[in-house]
Each structure stands twice: as C-alpha cells, then as structure tokens.
Amino acid sequence: MVSASALTCCRAQAQTTDPVRWHPVADVGLPGPAARFDYQTIDGSAGRLWIAHMGAGEVLAFDLRSRQVAARVPGMPGVTGLRAVPELGRVFAALSSAHAVAVLDSRKGQVVARIPSGRFPDGLAYAPRAQKLYVSDEYGRQELVIDVPTSTARRPVPLGGEAGNTQYDPRSGHIWVAVQTRDELAEIDPGTDSVVGRLSIPGVKEPHGFSLDSARGLAYVSGEGNATLAVVDLGRRAVRHTYSVGSEPDVVALDPVRRRLFIASESGVIAAFETAADSLVPLDRYLAPHAHSVAVDPATGLIYVPLQDVAGRPVLRILRLD
C-alpha cells in the first residue's frame, strides 16, 4: 500500500463545492528495469490492463482482479501506443524503434504478426466497420492504414504535418488525428482513407494527446506547446473552453461513467476534471515523478499510473478519486 505521505496533491485553479480527493489504493511492483512507460489500454472483457514499457522494450498484461502481471511480451522495441480490441481478441502495439506494428493474441500474450509501419508509429485506433487499424506516424507526417483481417499495410493518408494521437469516433464512424505542427484535428473517412475535414484549435499549441466524448460530440485536446486543454465541439467545429494543465501534457483519459477526465503530463502533473455539458470543472491535481501516462477503468473508477522509478524500481500506482 502507498503511505499517505507518498500522495502529493495540489489545488487546481478552481474549486468545487463538493471536494474530491485523490486516495492511494496500492503500489504494485512491475518487472523489468526502471525505464520509461508510455500508453496503456484496458480490455474490460478480459479484465486486463496492457502497459507499454517503452524503455524496456516489452508489453505487460496486468490482471485487474488479481493485481498481478499476467504476461510479459518481450521484443517490443520502443513500444509506444497500444490498442486492445476485445471483439477480435487482439492487442495492437506500435513499435517506434522497429518501425512496425505488432499484433498480439490478447489471451495468450503472443505475437501473431508484425507489420512494417512508417517512421515513428505512435497512437492507434480501430475502425470496426472498415476493419482497419489507423496509426499515427509522427515523423512520417501521415496516418498509416492497416487492413486487420489480412494484417497488411494499405496506402497511408498524408496529413501535411506531424501526427499526434489518433482516436475513433463511433458516432460518425470517422477517425480523428491530432496534427501537432498545424494546431488542428484532421478527420479521416475510413471508407475512402482520405482527409475529409480539418478543425483548427485556436489557443492550443502542438496538440498531441486527446480523447473523444462521442456521446456529447466533444473532443478534449491537450497542447504540448502551451500546457492547455481545449473542449472542442466537433459538430459546430468550435473550441468551447480552454483550461490550464501540467507542462507538456501527454496522455488523456476519460471515464465516461463518472464523467471525469484525466490529463497526464511529462512534468508529473495529472490534471483532473469533471465534465459538465461543454465545459469542465477542475478538481485536485496529482503529482508524481514521470506520471505522464494514465488509464482509468470505467467499471471500477480506479486510475492506473505506471511510474518508471519508485525507490529504484518500476511501479504501477493505483489510485481512486472520490
């Protein structure tokens, strides 16, 4: 368990009438060296959290019930993005150093395919109707397209700028990708694999991480360049509000059940908000070294933060906010 002294919070710029506090649940030691982590993805049907241990070149499968590592997948050089697709029994991993995407069997934790993919594959999104995987190729300035049934690469979609994260919108059936050097979101139609719209995000510099709230037609987009989070109305193509977050924001995670949003930053700040219509209510912030990746399990509301070095070892910190 984490001692109370290990939990450090700072007050956000605005207060709520009903205080919400961070609470430690557990620190679980993880295997491998004290090295950088990146994205996470939850497979709710299997009760597993998949973690990219980027600096160790491996993927970890963490059992959410037993709170133990259920599988280690080595040979994942520079693993960045992960995407679990429970209906396929697959987990996709972007391998930035190998310039490839690995396809994992989510039950066995084994690699079943590797697909050559761009210069720096990063974020991933799956479009179920088209049965395609979309991968942001940051330095290639394009969106990679993979036909999932055949595990083959298709013609990439040029973006005209460096690609940040990538998300699928079930409401429209389209793919959205942050184009960080153009300060915009690009909209891709999986039917034609072409950019069908561009949405400028004034007030946000170098957008990278973002999350979609498809039920409300919103995107929550963070700017690496100015530590800002924007609430973007996708239907009206307009920024509704902007908020300050930690320096160099990275991963954005939404809990759609409790209507909470988390933005983890390279500076170690996790900003938390409650969602309210087209605006946000700031909550307490959480501070921990290298806390730039965050995942939340909507089934339990528990928050998962992998930390690369806690007393010389990697740790998965489990938190709750109530």
Short mmCIF file of N, CA and C in Angstrom, two decimals, residues 138 162 178-184 201 203-209 221-230 243-250 263-266:
data_model
loop_
_atom_site.label_atom_id
_atom_site.label_comp_id
_atom_site.label_asym_id
_atom_site.label_seq_id
_atom_site.Cartn_x
_atom_site.Cartn_y
_atom_site.Cartn_z
N GLU A 138 4.20 9.79 -36.50
CA GLU A 138 4.53 11.16 -36.10
C GLU A 138 5.51 11.83 -37.06
N GLU A 162 3.15 16.83 -38.56
CA GLU A 162 3.44 15.74 -37.65
C GLU A 162 2.17 15.24 -36.96
N ALA A 178 -4.66 14.17 -34.25
CA ALA A 178 -4.09 15.49 -33.95
C ALA A 178 -2.91 15.74 -34.88
N VAL A 179 -2.92 16.87 -35.55
CA VAL A 179 -1.79 17.26 -36.41
C VAL A 179 -1.07 18.37 -35.66
N GLN A 180 -0.01 18.00 -34.95
CA GLN A 180 0.55 18.88 -33.95
C GLN A 180 1.30 20.08 -34.53
N THR A 181 1.85 19.95 -35.71
CA THR A 181 2.55 21.09 -36.29
C THR A 181 1.62 22.02 -37.05
N ARG A 182 0.34 21.68 -37.12
CA ARG A 182 -0.65 22.55 -37.76
C ARG A 182 -1.70 23.05 -36.77
N ASP A 183 -1.58 22.64 -35.49
CA ASP A 183 -2.54 23.05 -34.45
C ASP A 183 -3.98 22.76 -34.87
N GLU A 184 -4.22 21.50 -35.26
CA GLU A 184 -5.54 21.14 -35.74
C GLU A 184 -5.82 19.66 -35.53
N ILE A 201 -7.68 24.51 -33.89
CA ILE A 201 -7.87 24.57 -32.44
C ILE A 201 -7.16 25.81 -31.91
N GLY A 203 -5.79 28.59 -29.58
CA GLY A 203 -5.47 28.56 -28.15
C GLY A 203 -4.71 27.34 -27.71
N VAL A 204 -4.56 26.35 -28.60
CA VAL A 204 -3.83 25.13 -28.29
C VAL A 204 -2.63 25.02 -29.22
N LYS A 205 -1.43 24.91 -28.64
CA LYS A 205 -0.22 24.78 -29.44
C LYS A 205 0.31 23.35 -29.37
N GLU A 206 0.58 22.81 -30.54
CA GLU A 206 1.12 21.45 -30.67
C GLU A 206 0.21 20.41 -30.02
N PRO A 207 -1.01 20.27 -30.51
CA PRO A 207 -1.91 19.25 -29.95
C PRO A 207 -1.36 17.86 -30.20
N HIS A 208 -1.39 17.06 -29.16
CA HIS A 208 -0.87 15.69 -29.28
C HIS A 208 -1.86 14.69 -28.69
N GLY A 209 -2.02 14.71 -27.37
CA GLY A 209 -2.95 13.79 -26.74
C GLY A 209 -4.37 14.33 -26.75
N VAL A 221 -8.74 18.10 -26.07
CA VAL A 221 -7.46 18.13 -26.78
C VAL A 221 -6.44 18.90 -25.96
N SER A 222 -5.27 18.29 -25.73
CA SER A 222 -4.22 18.95 -24.96
C SER A 222 -3.12 19.46 -25.89
N GLY A 223 -2.51 20.58 -25.50
CA GLY A 223 -1.44 21.19 -26.27
C GLY A 223 -0.11 21.05 -25.56
N GLU A 224 0.82 20.31 -26.17
CA GLU A 224 2.14 20.15 -25.58
C GLU A 224 2.88 21.47 -25.49
N GLY A 225 2.62 22.34 -26.44
CA GLY A 225 3.39 23.57 -26.53
C GLY A 225 3.01 24.65 -25.55
N ASN A 226 1.79 24.60 -24.98
CA ASN A 226 1.39 25.66 -24.05
C ASN A 226 0.58 25.16 -22.86
N ALA A 227 0.68 23.84 -22.55
CA ALA A 227 0.06 23.26 -21.35
C ALA A 227 -1.40 23.67 -21.22
N THR A 228 -2.14 23.48 -22.31
CA THR A 228 -3.54 23.90 -22.37
C THR A 228 -4.41 22.75 -22.83
N LEU A 229 -5.61 22.66 -22.26
CA LEU A 229 -6.60 21.68 -22.68
C LEU A 229 -7.79 22.42 -23.25
N ALA A 230 -8.26 22.00 -24.42
CA ALA A 230 -9.42 22.62 -25.06
C ALA A 230 -10.58 21.64 -25.12
N TYR A 243 -8.43 25.31 -20.69
CA TYR A 243 -8.03 25.19 -19.30
C TYR A 243 -6.53 24.94 -19.22
N SER A 244 -5.95 25.35 -18.11
CA SER A 244 -4.53 25.09 -17.86
C SER A 244 -4.35 23.68 -17.31
N VAL A 245 -3.31 22.98 -17.80
CA VAL A 245 -2.96 21.65 -17.29
C VAL A 245 -1.45 21.63 -17.03
N GLY A 246 -0.91 20.49 -16.66
CA GLY A 246 0.51 20.38 -16.39
C GLY A 246 1.36 20.60 -17.62
N SER A 247 2.61 21.00 -17.40
CA SER A 247 3.54 21.26 -18.50
C SER A 247 3.79 19.99 -19.31
N GLU A 248 3.78 20.12 -20.64
CA GLU A 248 3.99 19.03 -21.59
C GLU A 248 2.98 17.90 -21.40
N PRO A 249 1.70 18.19 -21.56
CA PRO A 249 0.68 17.14 -21.42
C PRO A 249 0.85 16.05 -22.47
N ASP A 250 0.54 14.83 -22.05
CA ASP A 250 0.77 13.68 -22.92
C ASP A 250 -0.52 12.87 -23.08
N ILE A 263 -5.61 14.23 -17.45
CA ILE A 263 -4.56 14.62 -18.40
C ILE A 263 -3.23 14.48 -17.70
N ALA A 264 -2.43 13.50 -18.13
CA ALA A 264 -1.12 13.24 -17.53
C ALA A 264 -0.05 13.98 -18.33
N SER A 265 0.96 14.49 -17.61
CA SER A 265 1.96 15.35 -18.24
C SER A 265 3.37 14.85 -17.97
N GLU A 266 4.27 15.19 -18.89
CA GLU A 266 5.68 14.86 -18.71
C GLU A 266 6.24 15.49 -17.43
#
